[in-house]
Coordinates of C-alpha atoms and ligand atoms in Angstrom, one line a residue:
X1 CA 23.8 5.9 45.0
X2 CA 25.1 8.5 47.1
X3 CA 22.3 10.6 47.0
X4 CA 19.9 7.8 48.5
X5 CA 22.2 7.3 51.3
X6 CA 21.9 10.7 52.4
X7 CA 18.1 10.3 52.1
X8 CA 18.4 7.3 54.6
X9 CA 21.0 9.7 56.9
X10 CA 18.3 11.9 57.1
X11 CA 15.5 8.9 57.8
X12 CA 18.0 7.4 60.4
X13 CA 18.4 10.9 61.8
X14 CA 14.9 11.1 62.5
X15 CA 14.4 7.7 63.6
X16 CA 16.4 8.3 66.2
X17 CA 14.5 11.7 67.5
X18 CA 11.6 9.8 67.2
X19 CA 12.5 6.9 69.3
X20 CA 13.6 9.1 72.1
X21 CA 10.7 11.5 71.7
X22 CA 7.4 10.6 73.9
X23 CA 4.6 11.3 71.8
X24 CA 2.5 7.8 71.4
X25 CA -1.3 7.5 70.2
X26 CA -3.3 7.4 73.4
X27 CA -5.5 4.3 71.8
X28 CA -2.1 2.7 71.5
X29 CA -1.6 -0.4 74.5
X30 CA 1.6 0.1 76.3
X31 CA 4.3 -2.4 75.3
X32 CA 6.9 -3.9 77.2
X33 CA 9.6 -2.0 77.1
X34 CA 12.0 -4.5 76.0
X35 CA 9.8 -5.4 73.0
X36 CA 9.6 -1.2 72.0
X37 CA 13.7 -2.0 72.4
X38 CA 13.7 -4.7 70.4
X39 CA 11.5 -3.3 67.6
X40 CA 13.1 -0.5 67.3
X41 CA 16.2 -2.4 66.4
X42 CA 14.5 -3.9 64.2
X43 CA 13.3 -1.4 62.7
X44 CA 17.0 0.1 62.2
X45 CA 18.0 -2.7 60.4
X46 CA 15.2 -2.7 58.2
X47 CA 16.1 1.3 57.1
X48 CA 19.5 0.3 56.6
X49 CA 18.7 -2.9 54.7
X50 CA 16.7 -0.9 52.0
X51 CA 19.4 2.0 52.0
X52 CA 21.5 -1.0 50.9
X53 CA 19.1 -2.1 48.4
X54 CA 19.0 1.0 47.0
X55 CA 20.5 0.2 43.3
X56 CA 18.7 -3.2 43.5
X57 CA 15.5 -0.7 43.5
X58 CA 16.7 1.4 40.9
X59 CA 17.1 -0.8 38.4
X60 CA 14.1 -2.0 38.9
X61 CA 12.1 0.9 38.2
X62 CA 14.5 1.6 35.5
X63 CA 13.2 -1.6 33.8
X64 CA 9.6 -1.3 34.5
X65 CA 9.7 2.2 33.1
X66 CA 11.7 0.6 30.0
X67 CA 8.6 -1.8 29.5
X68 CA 6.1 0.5 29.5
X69 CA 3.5 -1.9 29.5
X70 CA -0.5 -1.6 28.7
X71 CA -2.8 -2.9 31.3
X72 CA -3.0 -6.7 30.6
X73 CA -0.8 -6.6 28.7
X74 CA 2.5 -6.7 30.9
X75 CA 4.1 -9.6 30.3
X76 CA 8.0 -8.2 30.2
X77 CA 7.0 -6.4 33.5
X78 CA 5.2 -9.5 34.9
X79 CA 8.4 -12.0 34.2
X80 CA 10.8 -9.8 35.1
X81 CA 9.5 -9.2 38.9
X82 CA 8.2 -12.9 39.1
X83 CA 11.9 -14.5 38.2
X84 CA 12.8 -11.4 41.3
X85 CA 10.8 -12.5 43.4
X86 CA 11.4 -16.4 42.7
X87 CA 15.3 -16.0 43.0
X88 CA 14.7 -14.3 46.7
X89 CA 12.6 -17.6 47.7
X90 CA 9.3 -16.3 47.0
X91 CA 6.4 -19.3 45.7
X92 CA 5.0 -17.4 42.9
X93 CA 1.2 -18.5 41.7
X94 CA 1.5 -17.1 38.0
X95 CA -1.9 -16.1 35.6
X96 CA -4.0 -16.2 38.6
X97 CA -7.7 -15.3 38.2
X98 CA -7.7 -15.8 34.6
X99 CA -5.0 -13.4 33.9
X100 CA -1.9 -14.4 32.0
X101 CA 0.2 -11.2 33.6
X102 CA -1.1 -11.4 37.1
X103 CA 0.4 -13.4 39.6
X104 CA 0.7 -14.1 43.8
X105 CA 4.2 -14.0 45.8
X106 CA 4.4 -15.9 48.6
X107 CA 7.0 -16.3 51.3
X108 CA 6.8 -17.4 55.1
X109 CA 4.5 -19.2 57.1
X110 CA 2.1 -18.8 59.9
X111 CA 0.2 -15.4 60.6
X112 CA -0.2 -12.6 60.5
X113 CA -0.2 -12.0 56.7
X114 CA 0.3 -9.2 54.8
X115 CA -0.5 -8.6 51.5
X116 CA 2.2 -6.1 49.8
X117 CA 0.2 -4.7 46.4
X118 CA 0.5 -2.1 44.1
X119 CA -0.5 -1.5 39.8
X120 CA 2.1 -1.7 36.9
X121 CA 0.6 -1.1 34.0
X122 CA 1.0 2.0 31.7
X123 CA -0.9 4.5 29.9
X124 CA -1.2 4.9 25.8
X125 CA 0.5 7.4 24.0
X126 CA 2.4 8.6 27.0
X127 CA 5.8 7.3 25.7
X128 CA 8.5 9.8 27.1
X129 CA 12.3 9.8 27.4
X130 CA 13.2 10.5 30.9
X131 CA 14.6 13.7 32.8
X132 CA 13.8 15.3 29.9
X133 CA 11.4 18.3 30.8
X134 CA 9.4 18.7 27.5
X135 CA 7.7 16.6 24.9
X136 CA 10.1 13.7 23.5
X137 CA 8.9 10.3 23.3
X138 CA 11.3 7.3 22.9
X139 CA 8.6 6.1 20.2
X140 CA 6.1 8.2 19.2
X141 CA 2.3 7.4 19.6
X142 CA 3.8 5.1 21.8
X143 CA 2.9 3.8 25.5
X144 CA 4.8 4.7 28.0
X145 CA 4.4 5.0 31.8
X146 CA 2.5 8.2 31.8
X147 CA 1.5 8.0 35.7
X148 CA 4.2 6.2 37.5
X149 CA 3.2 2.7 38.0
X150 CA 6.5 1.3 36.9
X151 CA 8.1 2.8 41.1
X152 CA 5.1 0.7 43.3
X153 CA 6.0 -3.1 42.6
X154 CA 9.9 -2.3 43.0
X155 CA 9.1 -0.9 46.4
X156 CA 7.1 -3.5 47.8
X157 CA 9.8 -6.2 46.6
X158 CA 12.9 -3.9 48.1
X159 CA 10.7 -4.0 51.6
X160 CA 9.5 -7.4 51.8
X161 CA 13.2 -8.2 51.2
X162 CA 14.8 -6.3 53.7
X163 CA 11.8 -7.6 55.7
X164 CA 12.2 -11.2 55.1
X165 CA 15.6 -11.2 56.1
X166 CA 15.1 -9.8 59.3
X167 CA 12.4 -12.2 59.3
X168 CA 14.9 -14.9 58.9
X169 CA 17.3 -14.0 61.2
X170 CA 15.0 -13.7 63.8
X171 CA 12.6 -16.9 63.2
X172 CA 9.7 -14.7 63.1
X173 CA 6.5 -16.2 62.3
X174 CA 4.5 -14.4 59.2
X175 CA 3.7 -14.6 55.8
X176 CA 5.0 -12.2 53.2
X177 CA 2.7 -12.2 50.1
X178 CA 3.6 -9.6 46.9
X179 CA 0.8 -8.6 44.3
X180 CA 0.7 -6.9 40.8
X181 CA -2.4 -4.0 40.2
X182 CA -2.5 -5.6 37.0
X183 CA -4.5 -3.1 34.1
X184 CA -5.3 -0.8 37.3
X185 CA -5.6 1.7 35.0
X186 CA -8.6 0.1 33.0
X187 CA -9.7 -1.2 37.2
X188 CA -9.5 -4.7 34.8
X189 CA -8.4 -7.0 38.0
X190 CA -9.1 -6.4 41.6
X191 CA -12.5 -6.8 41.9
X192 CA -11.6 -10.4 40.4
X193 CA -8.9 -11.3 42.7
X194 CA -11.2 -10.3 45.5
X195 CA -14.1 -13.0 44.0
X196 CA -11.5 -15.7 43.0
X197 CA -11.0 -15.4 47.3
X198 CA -7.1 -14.4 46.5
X199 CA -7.3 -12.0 49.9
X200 CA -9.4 -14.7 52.3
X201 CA -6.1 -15.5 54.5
X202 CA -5.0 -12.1 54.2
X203 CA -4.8 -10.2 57.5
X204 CA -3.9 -7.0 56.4
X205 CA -3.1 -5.1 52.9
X206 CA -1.0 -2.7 52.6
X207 CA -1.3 -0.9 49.0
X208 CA 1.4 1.3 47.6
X209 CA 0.8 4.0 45.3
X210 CA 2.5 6.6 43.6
X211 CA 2.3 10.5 44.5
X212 CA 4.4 13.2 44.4
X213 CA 4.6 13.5 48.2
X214 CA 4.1 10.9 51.5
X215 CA 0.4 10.7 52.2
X216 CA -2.0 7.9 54.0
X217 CA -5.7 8.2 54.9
X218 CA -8.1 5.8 56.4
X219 CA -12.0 6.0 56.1
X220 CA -13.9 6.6 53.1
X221 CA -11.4 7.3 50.3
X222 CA -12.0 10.7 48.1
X223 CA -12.9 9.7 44.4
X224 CA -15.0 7.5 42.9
X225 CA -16.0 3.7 42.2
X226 CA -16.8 3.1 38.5
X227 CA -18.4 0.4 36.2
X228 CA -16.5 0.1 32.5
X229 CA -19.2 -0.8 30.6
X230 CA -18.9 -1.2 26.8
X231 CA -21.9 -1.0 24.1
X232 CA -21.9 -3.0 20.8
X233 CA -24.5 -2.1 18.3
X234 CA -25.4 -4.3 15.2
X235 CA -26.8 -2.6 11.9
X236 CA -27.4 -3.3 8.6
X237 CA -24.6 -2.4 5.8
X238 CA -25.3 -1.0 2.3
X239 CA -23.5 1.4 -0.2
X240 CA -23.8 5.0 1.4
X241 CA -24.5 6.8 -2.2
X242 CA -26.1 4.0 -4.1
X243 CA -29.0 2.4 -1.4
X244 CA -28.2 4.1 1.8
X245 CA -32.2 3.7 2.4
X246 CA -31.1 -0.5 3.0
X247 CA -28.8 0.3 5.2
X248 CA -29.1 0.8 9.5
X249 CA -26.0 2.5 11.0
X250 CA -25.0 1.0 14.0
X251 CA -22.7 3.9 14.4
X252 CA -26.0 6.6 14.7
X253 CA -26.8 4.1 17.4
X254 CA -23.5 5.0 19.4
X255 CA -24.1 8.7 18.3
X256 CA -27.7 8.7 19.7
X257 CA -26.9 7.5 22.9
X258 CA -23.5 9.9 23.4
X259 CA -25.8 12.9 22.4
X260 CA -28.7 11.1 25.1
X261 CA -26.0 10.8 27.4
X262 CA -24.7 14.7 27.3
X263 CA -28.2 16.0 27.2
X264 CA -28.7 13.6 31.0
X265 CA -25.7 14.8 32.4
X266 CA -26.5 18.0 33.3
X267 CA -29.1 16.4 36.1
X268 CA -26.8 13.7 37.3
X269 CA -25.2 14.4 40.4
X270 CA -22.0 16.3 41.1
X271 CA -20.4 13.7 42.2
X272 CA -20.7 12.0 39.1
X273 CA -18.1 11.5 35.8
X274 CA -18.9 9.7 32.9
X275 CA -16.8 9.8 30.0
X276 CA -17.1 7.6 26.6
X277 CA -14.4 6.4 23.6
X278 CA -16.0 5.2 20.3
X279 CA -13.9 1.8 19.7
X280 CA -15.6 0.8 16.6
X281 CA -17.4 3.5 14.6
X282 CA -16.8 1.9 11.6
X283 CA -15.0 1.6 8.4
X284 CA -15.2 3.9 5.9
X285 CA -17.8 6.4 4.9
X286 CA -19.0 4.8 1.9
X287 CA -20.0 2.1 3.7
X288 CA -23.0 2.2 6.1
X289 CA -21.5 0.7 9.7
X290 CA -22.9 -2.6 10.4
X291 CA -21.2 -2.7 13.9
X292 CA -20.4 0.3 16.3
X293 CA -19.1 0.4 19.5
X294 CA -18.8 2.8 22.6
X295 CA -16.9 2.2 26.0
X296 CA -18.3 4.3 29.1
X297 CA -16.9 4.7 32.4
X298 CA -19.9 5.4 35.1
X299 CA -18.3 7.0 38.0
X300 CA -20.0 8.0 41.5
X301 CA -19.3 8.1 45.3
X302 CA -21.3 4.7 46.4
X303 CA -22.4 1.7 45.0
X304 CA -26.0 2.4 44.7
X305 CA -25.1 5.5 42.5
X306 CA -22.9 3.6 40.1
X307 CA -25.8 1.3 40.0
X308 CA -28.0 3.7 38.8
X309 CA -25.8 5.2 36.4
X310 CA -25.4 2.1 34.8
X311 CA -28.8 1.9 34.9
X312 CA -29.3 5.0 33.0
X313 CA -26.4 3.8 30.4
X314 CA -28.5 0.5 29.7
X315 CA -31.7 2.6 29.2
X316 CA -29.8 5.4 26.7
X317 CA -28.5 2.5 24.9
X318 CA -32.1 0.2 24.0
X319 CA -33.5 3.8 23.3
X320 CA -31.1 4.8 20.8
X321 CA -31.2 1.5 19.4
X322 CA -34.8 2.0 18.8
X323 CA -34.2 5.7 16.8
X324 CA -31.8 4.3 14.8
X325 CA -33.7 0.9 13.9
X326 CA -30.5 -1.1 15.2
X327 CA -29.9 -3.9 17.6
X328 CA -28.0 -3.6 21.0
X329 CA -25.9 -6.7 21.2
X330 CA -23.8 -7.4 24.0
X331 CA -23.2 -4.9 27.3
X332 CA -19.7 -5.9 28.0
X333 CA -18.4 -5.0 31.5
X334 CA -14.4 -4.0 30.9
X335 CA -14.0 -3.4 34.4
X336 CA -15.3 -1.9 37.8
X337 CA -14.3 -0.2 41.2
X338 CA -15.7 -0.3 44.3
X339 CA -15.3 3.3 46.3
X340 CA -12.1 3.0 48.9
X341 CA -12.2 3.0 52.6
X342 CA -9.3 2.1 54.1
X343 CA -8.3 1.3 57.7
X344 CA -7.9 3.4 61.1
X345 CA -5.5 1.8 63.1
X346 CA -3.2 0.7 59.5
X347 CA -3.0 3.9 58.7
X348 CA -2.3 5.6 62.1
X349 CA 0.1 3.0 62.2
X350 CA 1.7 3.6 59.3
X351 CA 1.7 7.5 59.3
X352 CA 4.3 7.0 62.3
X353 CA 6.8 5.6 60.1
X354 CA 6.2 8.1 57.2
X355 CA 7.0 11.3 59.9
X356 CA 9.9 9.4 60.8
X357 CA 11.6 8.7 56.9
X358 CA 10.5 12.1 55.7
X359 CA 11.3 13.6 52.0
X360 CA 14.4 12.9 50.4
X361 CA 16.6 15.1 50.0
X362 CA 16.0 16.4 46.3
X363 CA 18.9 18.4 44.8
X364 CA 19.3 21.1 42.4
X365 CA 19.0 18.9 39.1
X366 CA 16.0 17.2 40.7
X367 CA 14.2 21.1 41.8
X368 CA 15.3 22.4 38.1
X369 CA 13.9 19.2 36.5
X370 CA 10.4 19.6 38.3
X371 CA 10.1 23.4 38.1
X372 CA 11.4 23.6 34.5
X373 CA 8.0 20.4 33.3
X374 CA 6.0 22.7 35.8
X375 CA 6.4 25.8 33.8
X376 CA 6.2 23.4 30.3
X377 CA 2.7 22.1 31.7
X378 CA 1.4 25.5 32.8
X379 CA 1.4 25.0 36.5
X380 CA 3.3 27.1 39.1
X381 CA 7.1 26.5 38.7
X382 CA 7.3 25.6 42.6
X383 CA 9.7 22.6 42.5
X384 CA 9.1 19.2 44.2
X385 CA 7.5 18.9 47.8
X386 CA 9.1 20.1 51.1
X387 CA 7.2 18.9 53.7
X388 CA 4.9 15.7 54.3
X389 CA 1.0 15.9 54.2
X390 CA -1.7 15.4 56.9
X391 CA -2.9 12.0 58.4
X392 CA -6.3 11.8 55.8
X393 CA -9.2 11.3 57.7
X394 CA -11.5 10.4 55.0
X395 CA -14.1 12.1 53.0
X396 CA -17.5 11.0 54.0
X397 CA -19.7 10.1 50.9
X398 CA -22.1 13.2 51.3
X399 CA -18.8 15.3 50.7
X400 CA -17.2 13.8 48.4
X401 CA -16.8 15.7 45.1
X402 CA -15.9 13.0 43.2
X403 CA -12.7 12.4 41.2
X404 CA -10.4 9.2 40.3
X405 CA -11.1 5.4 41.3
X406 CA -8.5 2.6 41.8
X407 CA -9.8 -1.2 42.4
X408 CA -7.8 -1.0 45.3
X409 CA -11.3 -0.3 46.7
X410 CA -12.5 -3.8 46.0
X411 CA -9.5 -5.2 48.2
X412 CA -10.5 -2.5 50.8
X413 CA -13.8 -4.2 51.5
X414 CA -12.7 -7.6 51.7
X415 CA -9.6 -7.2 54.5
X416 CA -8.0 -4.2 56.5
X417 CA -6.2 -2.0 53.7
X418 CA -4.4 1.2 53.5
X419 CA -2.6 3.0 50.5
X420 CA 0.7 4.4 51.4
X421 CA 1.4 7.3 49.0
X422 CA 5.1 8.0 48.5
X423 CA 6.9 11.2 46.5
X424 CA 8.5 9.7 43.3
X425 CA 6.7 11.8 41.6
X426 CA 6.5 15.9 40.7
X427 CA 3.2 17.6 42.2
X428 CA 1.1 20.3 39.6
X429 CA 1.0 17.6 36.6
X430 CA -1.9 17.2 34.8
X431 CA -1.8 13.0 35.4
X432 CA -2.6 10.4 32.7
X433 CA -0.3 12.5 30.5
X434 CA 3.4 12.2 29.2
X435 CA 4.4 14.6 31.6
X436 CA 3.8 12.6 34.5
X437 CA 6.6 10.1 32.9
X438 CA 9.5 12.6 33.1
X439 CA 10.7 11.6 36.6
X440 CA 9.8 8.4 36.8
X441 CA 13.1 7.0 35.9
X442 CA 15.2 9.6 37.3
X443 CA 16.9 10.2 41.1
X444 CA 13.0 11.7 41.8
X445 CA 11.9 8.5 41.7
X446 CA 14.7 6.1 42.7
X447 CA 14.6 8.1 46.4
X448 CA 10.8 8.5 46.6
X449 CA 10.6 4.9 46.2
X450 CA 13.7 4.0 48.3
X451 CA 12.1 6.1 51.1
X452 CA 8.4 4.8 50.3
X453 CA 10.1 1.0 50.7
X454 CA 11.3 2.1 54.4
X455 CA 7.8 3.3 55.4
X456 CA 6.5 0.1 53.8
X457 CA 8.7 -2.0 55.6
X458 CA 8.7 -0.4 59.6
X459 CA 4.8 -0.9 58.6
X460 CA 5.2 -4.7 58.0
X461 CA 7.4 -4.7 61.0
X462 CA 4.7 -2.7 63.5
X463 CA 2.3 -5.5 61.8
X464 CA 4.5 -8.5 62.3
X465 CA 5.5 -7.9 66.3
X466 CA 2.5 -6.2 68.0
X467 CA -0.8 -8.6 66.9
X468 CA -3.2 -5.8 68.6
X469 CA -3.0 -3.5 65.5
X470 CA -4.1 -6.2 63.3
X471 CA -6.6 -7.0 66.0
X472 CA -7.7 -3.3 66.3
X473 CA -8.0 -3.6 61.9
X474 CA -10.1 -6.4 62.4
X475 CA -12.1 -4.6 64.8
X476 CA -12.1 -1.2 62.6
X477 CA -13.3 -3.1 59.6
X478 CA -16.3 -5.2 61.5
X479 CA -17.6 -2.6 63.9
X480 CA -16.7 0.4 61.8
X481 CA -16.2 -0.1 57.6
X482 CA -19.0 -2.5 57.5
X483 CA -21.3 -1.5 60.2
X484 CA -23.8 -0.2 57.6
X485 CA -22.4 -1.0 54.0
X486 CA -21.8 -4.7 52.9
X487 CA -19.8 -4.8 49.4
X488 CA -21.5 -6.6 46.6
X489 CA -19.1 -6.6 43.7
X490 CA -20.2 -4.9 40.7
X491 CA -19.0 -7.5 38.3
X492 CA -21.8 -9.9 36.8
X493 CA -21.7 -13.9 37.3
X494 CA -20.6 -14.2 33.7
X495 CA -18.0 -11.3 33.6
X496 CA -14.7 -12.7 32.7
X497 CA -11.3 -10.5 33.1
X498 CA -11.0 -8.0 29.7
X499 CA -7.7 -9.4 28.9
X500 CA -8.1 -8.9 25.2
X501 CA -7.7 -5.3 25.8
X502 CA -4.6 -3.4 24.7
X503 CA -3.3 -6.2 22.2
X504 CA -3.8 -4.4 19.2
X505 CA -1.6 -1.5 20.7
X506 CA 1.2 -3.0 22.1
X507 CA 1.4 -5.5 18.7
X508 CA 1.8 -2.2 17.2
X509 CA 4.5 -0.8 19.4
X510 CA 6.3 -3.6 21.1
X511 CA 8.9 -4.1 18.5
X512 CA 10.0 -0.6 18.5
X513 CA 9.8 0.0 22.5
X514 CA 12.4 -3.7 23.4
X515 CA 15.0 -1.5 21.7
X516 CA 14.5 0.8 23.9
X517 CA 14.9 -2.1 27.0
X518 CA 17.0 -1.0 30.0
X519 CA 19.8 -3.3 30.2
X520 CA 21.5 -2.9 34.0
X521 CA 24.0 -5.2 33.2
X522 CA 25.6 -2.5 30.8
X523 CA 24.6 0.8 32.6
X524 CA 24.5 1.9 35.6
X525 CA 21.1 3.6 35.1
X526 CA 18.2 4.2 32.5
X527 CA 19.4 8.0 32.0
X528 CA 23.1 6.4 31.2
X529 CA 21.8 4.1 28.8
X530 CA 19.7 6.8 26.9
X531 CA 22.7 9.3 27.1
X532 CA 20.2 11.7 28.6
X533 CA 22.2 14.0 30.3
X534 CA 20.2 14.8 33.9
X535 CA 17.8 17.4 33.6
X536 CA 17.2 18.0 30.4
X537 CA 15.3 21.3 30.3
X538 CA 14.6 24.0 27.3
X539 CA 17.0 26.9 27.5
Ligands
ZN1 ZN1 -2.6 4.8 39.5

């Protein structure tokens, strides 16, 4: 790991220009100065605690990325951290909110406490062999981890343990609690930890996601909330040659409202994207479709807009019901988002601690790996990030253009939340696509996380010794975040988690990908186990 260590030289390096240098956030209270003394000691220890971790963290991402997991579906991932987590003292509340996969760490006692989250669950047909800078899936058709969610977990656990045992050696009062984004990328879970009250004693969260360079924001998040709203039609079946005048396709039905739907969109708002998958359009062509399906996502910038997209959805769906003499049976709700906004003083707070870590240092394999899937993608061939972004300062909803979701926004509205962004990733990829896979279990990602876990944990620290940031959250997020806008969740009374979702696919694959398992007690890395000499790129 002796390229990680010179990414925490370089972090300890800066550390120490910015403890000597001046510059502090006029809103910030002046501390005592023994106390800045004594956390930033603290803070030392913590960088050189996850510097020391940093083969721990590989191998965890190495595994994760070896599972490659569907949303709900990720129960290798799921008992692999939990057993983590319970063998470093953690209480672990498994399946919670009726979700086999999902689960709440808990270690500590007493306030404040922080709630340490982030996704894990794949993407399909994104299966890709690692450091390898084209197409080349392990198992093709496959899953895989196609946007990176296999780095955020691994980082929260290496922080809250370097964390907890400062914690310990010091007698610190605090709770430590560690959270899985289950099927984040179906939005299949927060909004239900948020109702089953799994964030009521929280103080603050601090959400970890995956980027391809350091970022944080706080205010209204750019992108979109979204409902996940599913269609199921009910005909009539009969031989397509012989009587087709008995039959009723439920499959027009779908067809009907897709065309209805594409015909609206033009006056919907910019802001706005909807997109559909058939799930069910039927059998075979000689036989009339009794039963059709079709999935929608309804994205916008605020909850009344999602609201009356949905809206719209309902209406295109009795109406082409009606043209194609069908029922509409049940309106399913997969999953929803609420839009993000995430906290002032959190984020100011932990922007701090991102200028001080800075980039890794990437070397030449890692520059030649990202220019070399840049160029194979069609994007500029300008190698991985050199410098950290801006402080975000929010995009207010009349601006907002519209764009991803994450239900990290549900947990946004119910306690003081940021999302710290860290660079384990290569920028100019096109996202939800095998190439975003490539560096995910490669030195790219073992320092962007290693360096994202140092951020994370100064953050906890800042959090755990001066109470008047998480005072000044509390404040933010009363007088501030919900001055005007009160969250009503946009799941239904009856909606239950979607945890049938993704069975069929990973019953497919499963039995293909485990042979394909990273095994750390046999190799020192992922790449070693695969023989995949690092990069891999077309000559
Ligand atoms: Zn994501």
């Amino acid at each position: 790991m002796a390229l990680t260590r010179t990414a925490c030289t370089l972090a300890l390096t800066l550390g120490l220009v910015a403890a000597t240098g001046t510059a502090e956030r006029a809103s910030e209270p002046a501390e005592p100065p023994q106390d800045k003394a004594r956390v930033e000691k603290l803070k030392q220890d913590a960088l050189a605690e996850v510097d020391s971790l940093a083969t721990f963290t590989q191998q965890m991402v190495d595994s994760v990325f070896s599972f490659g997991e569907l949303g709900f579906q990720e129960v290798e991932t799921s008992r692999y951290l939990i057993d983590i987590l319970e063998k470093n003292g953690f209480t672990v509340e498994k399946g919670i909110a009726g979700m086999p996969t999902a689960f709440m760490a808990t270690w500590g006692s007493g306030k404040p406490v922080i709630a340490l989250g982030s996704d894990f669950d794949g993407l399909p047909q994104t299966n890709q062999k690692p450091g390898v800078a084209y197409h080349d899936p392990l198992v093709a058709g496959a899953p895989g981890h196609g946007e990176g969610h296999n780095s955020g977990v691994p980082l929260n656990i290496t922080a809250a343990l370097a964390v907890k045992k400062i914690m310990e050696r010091e007698k610190m009062s605090g709770t430590i609690k560690v959270w899985p984004g289950v099927a984040e990328e179906l939005v299949g879970a927060k909004a239900y930890f948020v109702r089953e009250g799994y964030f009521k004693d929280v103080d603050v969260a601090l959400f970890t996601h995956v980027s391809s360079n350091f970022g944080v924001s706080y205010g209204p998040g750019s992108g979109n909330g979204l409902v996940s709203v599913e269609y199921s039609f009910k005909g009539e079946s009969s031989h397509s040659a012989g009587s087709p005048w008995r039959g009723r396709s439920a499959l027009d039905a779908v067809e009907l409202m897709n065309v209805g739907w594409n015909y609206r969109r033009e006056h919907l708002r910019i802001s706005q994207r909807s997109h559909y998958v058939i799930r069910d359009g039927g059998d075979q062509p000689n036989v009339v479709p009794p039963t059709a399906t079709v999935w929608y996502y309804f994205r916008e910038v605020d909850y009344p807009h999602i609201k009356e997209m949905w809206e719209i959805g309902d209406t295109m769906a009795k109406a082409a019901a009606m043209m194609a003499g069908v029922e509409l049976g049940q309106i399913r709700v997969l999953g929803s988002a609420w839009p993000q906004h995430f906290s002032k003083p959190v984020a100011e707070t932990m922007y701090e601690n991102i200028k001080r870590v800075g980039l890794p240092n990437w070397t030449e394999a890692d520059q030649t790996l990202a220019k070399a899937i840049q160029q194979e993608v069609g994007s500029n061939p300008r190698g991985l990030e050199s410098k950290i972004g801006e402080l975000g300062t929010g995009t207010p909803p009349e601006r907002n253009t519209g764009g991803g979701s994450d239900d990290i926004g549900d947990v946004s509205w119910a306690v003081p939340t940021v999302t710290l962004r860290y660079p384990a990733n290569i920028p100019g990829l096109p996202g939800h696509h095998w190439a975003s896979g490539v560096a995910m279990a490669t030195p790219i990602a073992h320092k962007g996380v290693t360096a994202g876990a140092m951020v994370q944990a100064m953050t906890v620290l800042d959090l755990l010794t001066n109470p008047q940031i998480v005072e000044e959250a509390w404040k933010y997020y009363r007088e501030v975040q919900t001055k005007e806008q009160q969250y009503i969740s946009l799941l239904r009374p009856e909606d239950k988690p979607a945890i049938d979702l993704n069975t069929d696919i990973m019953e497919r694959y499963r039995s293909e990908m485990r042979k394909y398992y990273y095994d750390p007690t046999k190799y020192k890395t992922y790449l070693e186990q695969l023989g995949i000499t690092y990069p891999t790129v077309k000559r």
